[in-house]
Amino acid sequence: MGVARILVIGGGIAGTAAALALHKAGFESSVHEAHPGSAEDLGAFLTLASNGMRALAQIDASDAVRAVGFPLTSMRVLDDAGAELAQVPLGEAADSLLQYRCLRRGDLNAALQTEAARRGIVIRHGARLASVQDGPDGVTAHFTDGSTATGDLLIGADGLNSTVRRQIAPDAQPCYAGQRVFYGYTRAAARSEPDARITMVRGSTAAFGHAVSPDGETYWFARVAGEPLPADEIADGSPAGWRELLVPLLRKDATPAADIVAATGDDVMVTNATEIPAGTPWRSGRTLLVGDAAHAASPVTGQGASMALEDAVVLAKSLRDAPDTETALRLYEELRRPRVEHNITVSGNISRGVHSPSPAARGTAVPRPGDDELVRLLEWGVDVWTRSG
Ligand SMILES: Cc1cc2nc3c(=O)[nH]c(=O)nc-3n(C[C@H](O)[C@H](O)[C@H](O)COP(=O)(O)OP(=O)(O)OC[C@H]3O[C@@H](n4cnc5c(N)ncnc54)[C@H](O)[C@@H]3O)c2cc1C
């Protein structure tokens, strides 16, 4: 099977980065994104870790992404009495290309999409996939507006509730990872952080994190153990309601957390930490899953977006370097599955309180298999098939 035409379903982080990486490797792809605009889901923010920034550098997208958000170079850890437990550099803090970066997800998506468009990659907005039809001569995507697109390979980068995954692995169900995650922004909180530092609080009732952007906006999250919030409660909930739920919990501790949340206006959001069970099939015929569609993890380790960026680079290099497409897709899965599933397990264990205290909260990096190997794996000039270059 040749791969002259690649369909990418989903123009989020995984899909757009995959299209950029495939383009650099000489493959033609088109991106099909359900949302009509480019900067959807502006609410949530995330942190790209050094490994994610390294992947971005390999696809020449560092400048595009460093134009949004702000760097984080150190992390301070507090206990529930507000005492400092640790202060450590974050990732490859000394390298301006690889520093952690905190950004709104919508800004990251928009930056990647703009860069893709600049390189001539077609991104079709308002194209919601309904079903996939795989055959010996090609794979056809059917969209809800009645349109279709046919390619040699279809990459399902359509996120946690992936339609593509339902076709490949109808029995795989995203599952709750034990915590509700609140997050928000405020310009009204007292400025408690110097630039480029994130503070993690090991509270008695919640894990809390906050950082302040250079222009004075505090970004915060809180992870609280408990039953999952029902979907209708999330849909109907109000920012004031979430604040009222959270502030009393955070007030139990002598940390800055409660005041920051109390100072937040309407920018309060909540979601259930959700993961895709390890072992979920990623592949069937001409269809492959990447990013959250394949391996969403609870957000504790803050690695989902970085893993999606790594996926993009490794997929493009596998297709570039392996002798044929079948081998490339097998190689991709061999190279990616252990690492991303380790992340699902580590993150899920911390979410569920199975590991206590978490390595991250102790101020040490979460160990991940293959980190040393990863640098070579991502390095654009290194052949992933022969491991030469
Ligand atoms: C609260 C929270 C905090 C997080 N914090 C971090 C963090 O700090 N660091 C980190 O690295 N990660 C974090 N993550 C995880 C990160 O957001 C995800 O791993 C990342 O967004 C995955 O990218 P993706 O492109 O695979 O999926 P998504 O970002 O979900 O993109 C999927 C895209 O597919 C589109 N789509 C969906 N269905 C269809 C369809 N049928 N047809 C066409 N298009 C479709 C969607 O519109 C979307 O644009 C966090 C997640 C949460 C929930």
CSV table of C-alpha atoms and ligand atoms in Angstrom, one decimal:
chain,number,residue,atom,x,y,z
A,1,MET,CA,0.0,0.0,0.0
A,2,GLY,CA,1.5,3.4,-1.0
A,3,VAL,CA,0.6,6.6,0.8
A,4,ALA,CA,0.3,9.2,-1.8
A,5,ARG,CA,-2.8,10.8,-0.1
A,6,ILE,CA,-3.2,10.9,3.6
A,7,LEU,CA,-6.5,12.0,5.3
A,8,VAL,CA,-6.1,13.5,8.8
A,9,ILE,CA,-9.3,13.6,10.8
A,10,GLY,CA,-9.1,16.3,13.5
A,11,GLY,CA,-7.2,19.6,13.3
A,12,GLY,CA,-6.2,19.7,17.0
A,13,ILE,CA,-2.7,19.3,18.3
A,14,ALA,CA,-2.1,15.8,17.1
A,15,GLY,CA,-3.7,16.2,13.7
A,16,THR,CA,-2.2,19.5,12.7
A,17,ALA,CA,1.3,18.5,14.0
A,18,ALA,CA,1.0,15.2,12.1
A,19,ALA,CA,0.2,17.1,8.9
A,20,LEU,CA,3.2,19.4,9.5
A,21,ALA,CA,5.5,16.4,10.1
A,22,LEU,CA,4.1,14.5,7.1
A,23,HIS,CA,4.6,17.5,4.9
A,24,LYS,CA,8.2,17.8,6.0
A,25,ALA,CA,8.7,14.1,5.2
A,26,GLY,CA,7.4,14.7,1.7
A,27,PHE,CA,3.8,13.3,2.1
A,28,GLU,CA,0.7,15.1,1.0
A,29,SER,CA,-2.1,15.3,3.6
A,30,SER,CA,-5.4,17.1,4.1
A,31,VAL,CA,-6.8,17.9,7.5
A,32,HIS,CA,-10.5,17.6,8.2
A,33,GLU,CA,-11.7,19.4,11.3
A,34,ALA,CA,-15.2,19.4,12.7
A,35,HIS,CA,-15.2,22.9,14.2
A,36,PRO,CA,-15.9,25.8,11.8
A,37,GLY,CA,-13.2,28.0,13.3
A,38,SER,CA,-9.5,27.5,14.2
A,39,ALA,CA,-9.4,28.7,17.9
A,40,GLU,CA,-12.0,26.5,19.5
A,41,ASP,CA,-12.0,25.5,23.1
A,42,LEU,CA,-10.1,28.6,24.2
A,43,GLY,CA,-11.0,27.8,27.8
A,44,ALA,CA,-8.5,25.1,28.7
A,45,PHE,CA,-4.8,25.8,29.1
A,46,LEU,CA,-2.0,23.3,29.0
A,47,THR,CA,1.8,23.1,29.5
A,48,LEU,CA,4.0,21.8,26.7
A,49,ALA,CA,7.0,20.0,28.3
A,50,SER,CA,10.5,20.0,27.0
A,51,ASN,CA,9.9,16.7,25.1
A,52,GLY,CA,6.9,18.3,23.3
A,53,MET,CA,8.9,21.4,22.5
A,54,ARG,CA,11.7,19.1,21.2
A,55,ALA,CA,9.2,17.5,18.8
A,56,LEU,CA,7.9,20.9,17.7
A,57,ALA,CA,11.5,21.9,16.9
A,58,GLN,CA,11.9,18.9,14.7
A,59,ILE,CA,9.0,20.0,12.5
A,60,ASP,CA,10.3,23.6,12.5
A,61,ALA,CA,7.3,24.9,14.4
A,62,SER,CA,9.0,26.3,17.5
A,63,ASP,CA,8.8,29.9,16.4
A,64,ALA,CA,5.1,29.6,15.5
A,65,VAL,CA,4.3,28.2,19.0
A,66,ARG,CA,6.7,30.4,21.0
A,67,ALA,CA,4.7,33.4,19.6
A,68,VAL,CA,1.9,32.4,22.0
A,69,GLY,CA,1.8,31.6,25.7
A,70,PHE,CA,4.8,32.0,28.1
A,71,PRO,CA,7.7,30.0,29.3
A,72,LEU,CA,8.0,28.2,32.6
A,73,THR,CA,11.5,27.5,33.8
A,74,SER,CA,11.1,26.4,37.4
A,75,MET,CA,8.6,24.7,39.7
A,76,ARG,CA,8.0,25.3,43.4
A,77,VAL,CA,6.2,22.7,45.5
A,78,LEU,CA,4.3,23.7,48.6
A,79,ASP,CA,2.7,21.5,51.3
A,80,ASP,CA,-0.8,22.1,52.7
A,81,ALA,CA,0.5,24.6,55.2
A,82,GLY,CA,2.1,26.7,52.5
A,83,ALA,CA,5.6,25.6,53.4
A,84,GLU,CA,8.0,25.2,50.5
A,85,LEU,CA,9.0,21.5,49.9
A,86,ALA,CA,11.1,22.0,46.8
A,87,GLN,CA,12.1,24.4,44.1
A,88,VAL,CA,13.5,22.8,40.9
A,89,PRO,CA,14.2,23.8,37.3
A,90,LEU,CA,11.6,22.5,34.9
A,91,GLY,CA,12.8,20.3,32.0
A,92,GLU,CA,15.5,21.8,29.8
A,93,ALA,CA,15.1,25.2,31.3
A,94,ALA,CA,18.4,26.6,30.0
A,95,ASP,CA,17.5,26.0,26.4
A,96,SER,CA,15.1,28.7,25.1
A,97,LEU,CA,13.8,26.3,22.4
A,98,LEU,CA,13.0,23.5,24.8
A,99,GLN,CA,11.7,25.4,27.9
A,100,TYR,CA,8.3,24.4,29.1
A,101,ARG,CA,5.5,26.6,27.7
A,102,CYS,CA,2.2,27.4,29.2
A,103,LEU,CA,-0.5,28.3,26.7
A,104,ARG,CA,-4.2,28.2,26.0
A,105,ARG,CA,-5.1,25.2,23.9
A,106,GLY,CA,-7.0,27.2,21.4
A,107,ASP,CA,-4.0,29.5,20.9
A,108,LEU,CA,-1.8,26.4,20.3
A,109,ASN,CA,-4.2,25.0,17.8
A,110,ALA,CA,-4.5,28.3,16.0
A,111,ALA,CA,-0.7,28.7,15.8
A,112,LEU,CA,-0.2,25.2,14.4
A,113,GLN,CA,-3.1,25.6,11.9
A,114,THR,CA,-1.7,29.0,10.7
A,115,GLU,CA,1.7,27.4,10.3
A,116,ALA,CA,0.2,24.5,8.4
A,117,ALA,CA,-1.8,26.8,6.1
A,118,ARG,CA,1.4,28.8,5.5
A,119,ARG,CA,3.1,25.6,4.2
A,120,GLY,CA,0.2,25.0,1.9
A,121,ILE,CA,-1.5,22.2,3.9
A,122,VAL,CA,-5.2,22.1,3.3
A,123,ILE,CA,-7.3,22.3,6.4
A,124,ARG,CA,-11.0,21.9,5.9
A,125,HIS,CA,-13.1,23.4,8.7
A,126,GLY,CA,-16.6,22.3,9.5
A,127,ALA,CA,-15.9,18.8,8.2
A,128,ARG,CA,-17.2,16.4,10.9
A,129,LEU,CA,-16.4,12.8,10.2
A,130,ALA,CA,-19.4,10.4,10.4
A,131,SER,CA,-17.9,7.1,9.4
A,132,VAL,CA,-14.9,5.5,7.7
A,133,GLN,CA,-15.0,2.9,4.9
A,134,ASP,CA,-11.8,0.9,4.5
A,135,GLY,CA,-11.2,-1.1,1.3
A,136,PRO,CA,-8.3,-2.7,-0.6
A,137,ASP,CA,-7.9,0.4,-2.9
A,138,GLY,CA,-8.3,3.2,-0.4
A,139,VAL,CA,-10.0,4.5,2.6
A,140,THR,CA,-13.0,6.8,2.4
A,141,ALA,CA,-14.1,9.3,5.1
A,142,HIS,CA,-17.8,10.2,5.1
A,143,PHE,CA,-18.7,13.5,6.7
A,144,THR,CA,-21.9,14.6,8.3
A,145,ASP,CA,-22.5,17.2,5.5
A,146,GLY,CA,-22.7,14.3,3.0
A,147,SER,CA,-19.2,15.0,1.5
A,148,THR,CA,-16.5,12.3,1.2
A,149,ALA,CA,-12.7,12.2,0.9
A,150,THR,CA,-10.7,9.2,-0.2
A,151,GLY,CA,-7.0,8.5,0.6
A,152,ASP,CA,-4.5,5.8,1.0
A,153,LEU,CA,-4.2,6.2,4.7
A,154,LEU,CA,-6.5,7.8,7.3
A,155,ILE,CA,-5.1,9.2,10.5
A,156,GLY,CA,-7.6,9.5,13.3
A,157,ALA,CA,-6.6,12.5,15.4
A,158,ASP,CA,-10.1,13.3,16.6
A,159,GLY,CA,-9.4,13.3,20.3
A,160,LEU,CA,-10.8,11.6,23.4
A,161,ASN,CA,-14.2,10.9,21.9
A,162,SER,CA,-12.9,9.8,18.6
A,163,THR,CA,-15.3,8.7,15.9
A,164,VAL,CA,-12.4,6.9,14.1
A,165,ARG,CA,-11.7,4.9,17.3
A,166,ARG,CA,-15.3,3.8,17.5
A,167,GLN,CA,-14.8,2.2,14.0
A,168,ILE,CA,-11.6,0.5,14.9
A,169,ALA,CA,-12.2,-0.5,18.5
A,170,PRO,CA,-16.0,-0.2,19.2
A,171,ASP,CA,-15.6,-1.8,22.6
A,172,ALA,CA,-12.9,0.6,23.9
A,173,GLN,CA,-14.4,3.1,26.3
A,174,PRO,CA,-12.8,6.2,27.8
A,175,CYS,CA,-12.8,5.8,31.5
A,176,TYR,CA,-12.8,8.1,34.5
A,177,ALA,CA,-9.4,8.4,36.2
A,178,GLY,CA,-10.6,9.4,39.7
A,179,GLN,CA,-10.4,13.2,39.7
A,180,ARG,CA,-12.4,16.2,38.6
A,181,VAL,CA,-10.2,18.9,37.1
A,182,PHE,CA,-11.0,22.6,37.6
A,183,TYR,CA,-9.1,25.3,35.8
A,184,GLY,CA,-9.4,29.0,35.3
A,185,TYR,CA,-7.8,32.4,34.7
A,186,THR,CA,-7.9,35.6,36.7
A,187,ARG,CA,-6.3,39.0,36.5
A,188,ALA,CA,-7.7,39.9,39.9
A,189,ALA,CA,-5.5,37.7,42.1
A,190,ALA,CA,-2.6,39.1,44.0
A,191,ARG,CA,0.6,38.5,42.0
A,192,SER,CA,2.2,35.8,44.0
A,193,GLU,CA,4.6,34.4,41.4
A,194,PRO,CA,7.7,35.7,39.6
A,195,ASP,CA,7.7,35.2,35.8
A,196,ALA,CA,8.3,31.7,34.5
A,197,ARG,CA,7.6,29.8,37.7
A,198,ILE,CA,4.8,27.4,38.3
A,199,THR,CA,3.8,26.5,41.9
A,200,MET,CA,2.3,23.2,42.7
A,201,VAL,CA,0.4,22.8,46.0
A,202,ARG,CA,0.0,19.4,47.7
A,203,GLY,CA,-3.2,20.4,49.4
A,204,SER,CA,-5.1,18.3,51.8
A,205,THR,CA,-8.2,18.2,49.6
A,206,ALA,CA,-6.9,19.1,46.2
A,207,ALA,CA,-3.7,19.3,44.1
A,208,PHE,CA,-3.5,22.9,42.9
A,209,GLY,CA,-1.2,24.6,40.5
A,210,HIS,CA,-0.8,28.2,39.4
A,211,ALA,CA,1.5,30.4,37.3
A,212,VAL,CA,1.3,34.0,36.3
A,213,SER,CA,1.7,35.2,32.7
A,214,PRO,CA,4.1,38.1,32.0
A,215,ASP,CA,1.1,40.4,31.6
A,216,GLY,CA,-0.3,39.5,35.0
A,217,GLU,CA,-2.9,36.8,34.3
A,218,THR,CA,-3.0,33.9,36.8
A,219,TYR,CA,-3.6,30.5,35.3
A,220,TRP,CA,-4.6,27.8,37.8
A,221,PHE,CA,-5.9,24.3,38.0
A,222,ALA,CA,-7.2,22.1,40.9
A,223,ARG,CA,-7.6,18.4,40.9
A,224,VAL,CA,-10.1,17.0,43.3
A,225,ALA,CA,-10.7,13.3,44.0
A,226,GLY,CA,-14.3,12.0,44.0
A,227,GLU,CA,-17.0,10.6,41.8
A,228,PRO,CA,-17.1,11.8,38.2
A,229,LEU,CA,-19.3,14.8,37.7
A,230,PRO,CA,-22.4,13.8,35.5
A,231,ALA,CA,-22.3,15.3,32.0
A,232,ASP,CA,-25.5,17.3,32.6
A,233,GLU,CA,-24.0,18.9,35.8
A,234,ILE,CA,-20.9,19.9,33.8
A,235,ALA,CA,-23.1,21.3,31.0
A,236,ASP,CA,-25.5,23.2,33.3
A,237,GLY,CA,-22.9,24.3,35.9
A,238,SER,CA,-22.0,27.9,36.4
A,239,PRO,CA,-18.6,29.5,37.2
A,240,ALA,CA,-20.1,30.7,40.5
A,241,GLY,CA,-21.2,27.2,41.3
A,242,TRP,CA,-17.8,25.7,40.7
A,243,ARG,CA,-16.1,28.5,42.8
A,244,GLU,CA,-18.5,27.8,45.6
A,245,LEU,CA,-17.7,24.1,45.4
A,246,LEU,CA,-13.9,24.6,45.3
A,247,VAL,CA,-13.1,27.6,47.6
A,248,PRO,CA,-14.3,25.9,50.8
A,249,LEU,CA,-12.2,22.9,50.0
A,250,LEU,CA,-9.1,25.0,49.3
A,251,ARG,CA,-9.7,27.2,52.4
A,252,LYS,CA,-8.9,24.2,54.7
A,253,ASP,CA,-5.2,24.8,53.8
A,254,ALA,CA,-3.0,27.8,54.4
A,255,THR,CA,-2.0,28.2,50.8
A,256,PRO,CA,-2.7,30.9,48.1
A,257,ALA,CA,-5.1,28.5,46.3
A,258,ALA,CA,-8.5,29.6,47.8
A,259,ASP,CA,-7.8,33.3,47.3
A,260,ILE,CA,-6.8,32.7,43.7
A,261,VAL,CA,-10.0,30.8,42.9
A,262,ALA,CA,-12.2,33.3,44.9
A,263,ALA,CA,-10.7,36.1,42.8
A,264,THR,CA,-11.6,34.4,39.5
A,265,GLY,CA,-14.7,35.6,37.6
A,266,ASP,CA,-16.4,33.7,34.8
A,267,ASP,CA,-13.3,31.9,33.6
A,268,VAL,CA,-13.8,28.7,35.7
A,269,MET,CA,-14.2,25.4,34.0
A,270,VAL,CA,-14.4,21.8,35.0
A,271,THR,CA,-13.9,18.4,33.4
A,272,ASN,CA,-13.5,14.8,34.5
A,273,ALA,CA,-10.0,13.3,34.2
A,274,THR,CA,-10.5,10.6,31.5
A,275,GLU,CA,-8.2,8.1,30.0
A,276,ILE,CA,-8.2,5.5,27.2
A,277,PRO,CA,-7.4,2.0,28.6
A,278,ALA,CA,-4.0,0.6,27.8
A,279,GLY,CA,-4.2,-2.1,25.1
A,280,THR,CA,-6.8,-0.3,23.0
A,281,PRO,CA,-6.3,-1.1,19.3
A,282,TRP,CA,-4.9,1.8,17.3
A,283,ARG,CA,-5.0,0.3,13.9
A,284,SER,CA,-7.1,-1.4,11.3
A,285,GLY,CA,-6.2,-1.7,7.6
A,286,ARG,CA,-5.6,1.8,6.3
A,287,THR,CA,-6.6,3.6,9.5
A,288,LEU,CA,-4.4,4.6,12.4
A,289,LEU,CA,-5.2,6.5,15.6
A,290,VAL,CA,-2.8,9.1,17.1
A,291,GLY,CA,-2.9,11.6,20.0
A,292,ASP,CA,-5.8,11.5,22.5
A,293,ALA,CA,-7.9,9.3,20.2
A,294,ALA,CA,-5.3,6.5,20.8
A,295,HIS,CA,-4.0,7.2,24.3
A,296,ALA,CA,-5.6,10.0,26.2
A,297,ALA,CA,-4.2,10.0,29.8
A,298,SER,CA,-5.4,11.8,33.0
A,299,PRO,CA,-3.9,15.3,32.9
A,300,VAL,CA,-1.8,14.8,36.0
A,301,THR,CA,1.6,14.4,34.3
A,302,GLY,CA,0.7,17.2,31.8
A,303,GLN,CA,2.0,15.1,28.9
A,304,GLY,CA,-1.0,14.6,26.6
A,305,ALA,CA,-0.2,17.4,24.1
A,306,SER,CA,3.5,16.6,24.2
A,307,MET,CA,2.8,13.0,23.5
A,308,ALA,CA,0.6,14.0,20.5
A,309,LEU,CA,3.5,16.1,19.2
A,310,GLU,CA,5.9,13.2,19.6
A,311,ASP,CA,3.4,10.9,17.8
A,312,ALA,CA,3.5,13.3,14.8
A,313,VAL,CA,7.2,13.2,14.4
A,314,VAL,CA,7.6,9.5,14.9
A,315,LEU,CA,4.7,8.7,12.5
A,316,ALA,CA,6.2,10.9,9.7
A,317,LYS,CA,9.7,9.4,10.2
A,318,SER,CA,8.3,5.8,10.3
A,319,LEU,CA,6.5,6.4,7.0
A,320,ARG,CA,9.6,8.1,5.6
A,321,ASP,CA,12.1,5.4,6.7
A,322,ALA,CA,10.4,2.0,6.8
A,323,PRO,CA,10.6,-0.1,3.6
A,324,ASP,CA,6.8,-0.1,3.1
A,325,THR,CA,3.7,1.3,4.7
A,326,GLU,CA,2.6,-1.8,6.5
A,327,THR,CA,6.0,-2.0,8.2
A,328,ALA,CA,6.0,1.7,8.9
A,329,LEU,CA,2.7,1.5,10.8
A,330,ARG,CA,3.9,-1.5,12.8
A,331,LEU,CA,7.1,0.3,13.6
A,332,TYR,CA,5.2,3.4,14.7
A,333,GLU,CA,3.1,1.4,17.1
A,334,GLU,CA,6.2,-0.5,18.5
A,335,LEU,CA,8.0,2.8,19.1
A,336,ARG,CA,5.0,4.6,20.6
A,337,ARG,CA,2.9,2.2,22.6
A,338,PRO,CA,5.2,1.5,25.6
A,339,ARG,CA,5.9,5.2,26.2
A,340,VAL,CA,2.4,6.5,25.9
A,341,GLU,CA,0.9,3.6,27.9
A,342,HIS,CA,3.5,4.2,30.6
A,343,ASN,CA,2.2,7.8,30.8
A,344,ILE,CA,-1.4,6.6,31.0
A,345,THR,CA,-0.5,4.3,33.9
A,346,VAL,CA,1.6,6.8,35.8
A,347,SER,CA,-0.8,9.6,35.4
A,348,GLY,CA,-3.8,7.4,36.2
A,349,ASN,CA,-2.2,6.0,39.3
A,350,ILE,CA,-1.5,9.5,40.7
A,351,SER,CA,-5.1,10.6,39.8
A,352,ARG,CA,-6.5,7.6,41.6
A,353,GLY,CA,-4.2,8.1,44.6
A,354,VAL,CA,-2.5,4.8,43.9
A,355,HIS,CA,1.0,6.4,44.2
A,356,SER,CA,1.4,8.8,47.0
A,357,PRO,CA,3.0,11.2,47.1
A,358,SER,CA,3.5,11.6,43.3
A,359,PRO,CA,7.1,12.0,42.0
A,360,ALA,CA,6.0,15.3,40.4
A,361,ALA,CA,4.8,16.6,43.8
A,362,ARG,CA,8.1,15.6,45.3
A,363,GLY,CA,9.8,17.9,42.8
A,364,THR,CA,11.4,15.2,40.7
A,365,ALA,CA,10.7,14.5,37.1
A,366,VAL,CA,8.3,11.6,36.5
A,367,PRO,CA,10.6,8.9,35.0
A,368,ARG,CA,9.5,7.7,31.6
A,369,PRO,CA,11.0,4.8,29.7
A,370,GLY,CA,12.9,5.8,26.7
A,371,ASP,CA,13.7,9.4,27.6
A,372,ASP,CA,17.4,9.0,26.5
A,373,GLU,CA,16.3,7.1,23.4
A,374,LEU,CA,13.7,9.7,22.7
A,375,VAL,CA,16.1,12.4,21.7
A,376,ARG,CA,17.4,10.2,18.9
A,377,LEU,CA,14.0,9.0,18.0
A,378,LEU,CA,12.7,12.5,17.5
A,379,GLU,CA,15.9,13.8,15.8
A,380,TRP,CA,14.8,14.5,12.2
A,381,GLY,CA,18.0,13.3,10.6
A,382,VAL,CA,18.1,9.9,12.4
A,383,ASP,CA,16.5,7.1,10.5
A,384,VAL,CA,14.0,5.3,12.7
A,385,TRP,CA,14.2,2.1,10.7
A,386,THR,CA,18.0,1.6,10.5
A,387,ARG,CA,18.7,3.9,13.6
A,388,SER,CA,21.4,5.5,11.5
A,389,GLY,CA,22.1,9.1,10.8
B,1,LIG,C1,-8.0,19.8,32.0
B,1,LIG,C2,-6.9,19.3,31.1
B,1,LIG,C3,-5.7,19.7,31.3
B,1,LIG,C4,-4.6,19.3,30.4
B,1,LIG,N1,-3.4,19.8,30.6
B,1,LIG,C5,-2.4,19.3,29.8
B,1,LIG,C6,-1.1,19.8,30.0
B,1,LIG,O1,-0.8,20.7,30.9
B,1,LIG,N2,-0.1,19.4,29.1
B,1,LIG,C7,-0.4,18.5,28.1
B,1,LIG,O2,0.5,18.2,27.4
B,1,LIG,N3,-1.6,18.0,27.9
B,1,LIG,C8,-2.6,18.4,28.8
B,1,LIG,N4,-3.9,17.9,28.6
B,1,LIG,C9,-4.1,17.0,27.5
B,1,LIG,C10,-4.2,17.6,26.1
B,1,LIG,O3,-5.1,18.7,26.1
B,1,LIG,C11,-4.5,16.6,25.1
B,1,LIG,O4,-3.6,15.5,25.2
B,1,LIG,C12,-4.3,17.1,23.7
B,1,LIG,O5,-5.3,18.2,23.5
B,1,LIG,C13,-4.6,16.0,22.6
B,1,LIG,O6,-4.5,16.5,21.3
B,1,LIG,P1,-5.4,15.8,20.2
B,1,LIG,O7,-5.1,16.6,19.0
B,1,LIG,O8,-5.1,14.4,20.2
B,1,LIG,O9,-6.9,16.0,20.6
B,1,LIG,P2,-7.8,17.3,20.7
B,1,LIG,O10,-7.0,18.4,21.2
B,1,LIG,O11,-9.0,16.9,21.5
B,1,LIG,O12,-8.2,17.6,19.2
B,1,LIG,C14,-9.1,16.7,18.5
B,1,LIG,C15,-9.6,17.5,17.3
B,1,LIG,O13,-10.5,16.7,16.5
B,1,LIG,C16,-11.6,17.4,16.2
B,1,LIG,N5,-12.7,16.4,16.0
B,1,LIG,C17,-13.4,15.6,17.0
B,1,LIG,N6,-14.3,14.8,16.4
B,1,LIG,C18,-14.2,15.0,15.1
B,1,LIG,C19,-14.9,14.5,14.0
B,1,LIG,N7,-15.8,13.6,14.1
B,1,LIG,N8,-14.5,14.9,12.7
B,1,LIG,C20,-13.6,15.9,12.5
B,1,LIG,N9,-12.9,16.4,13.6
B,1,LIG,C21,-13.2,16.0,14.8
B,1,LIG,C22,-11.9,18.3,17.4
B,1,LIG,O14,-12.7,19.4,17.1
B,1,LIG,C23,-10.5,18.7,17.7
B,1,LIG,O15,-10.1,19.9,17.1
B,1,LIG,C24,-4.9,18.4,29.4
B,1,LIG,C25,-6.2,17.9,29.2
B,1,LIG,C26,-7.2,18.3,30.1
B,1,LIG,C27,-8.6,17.8,29.9
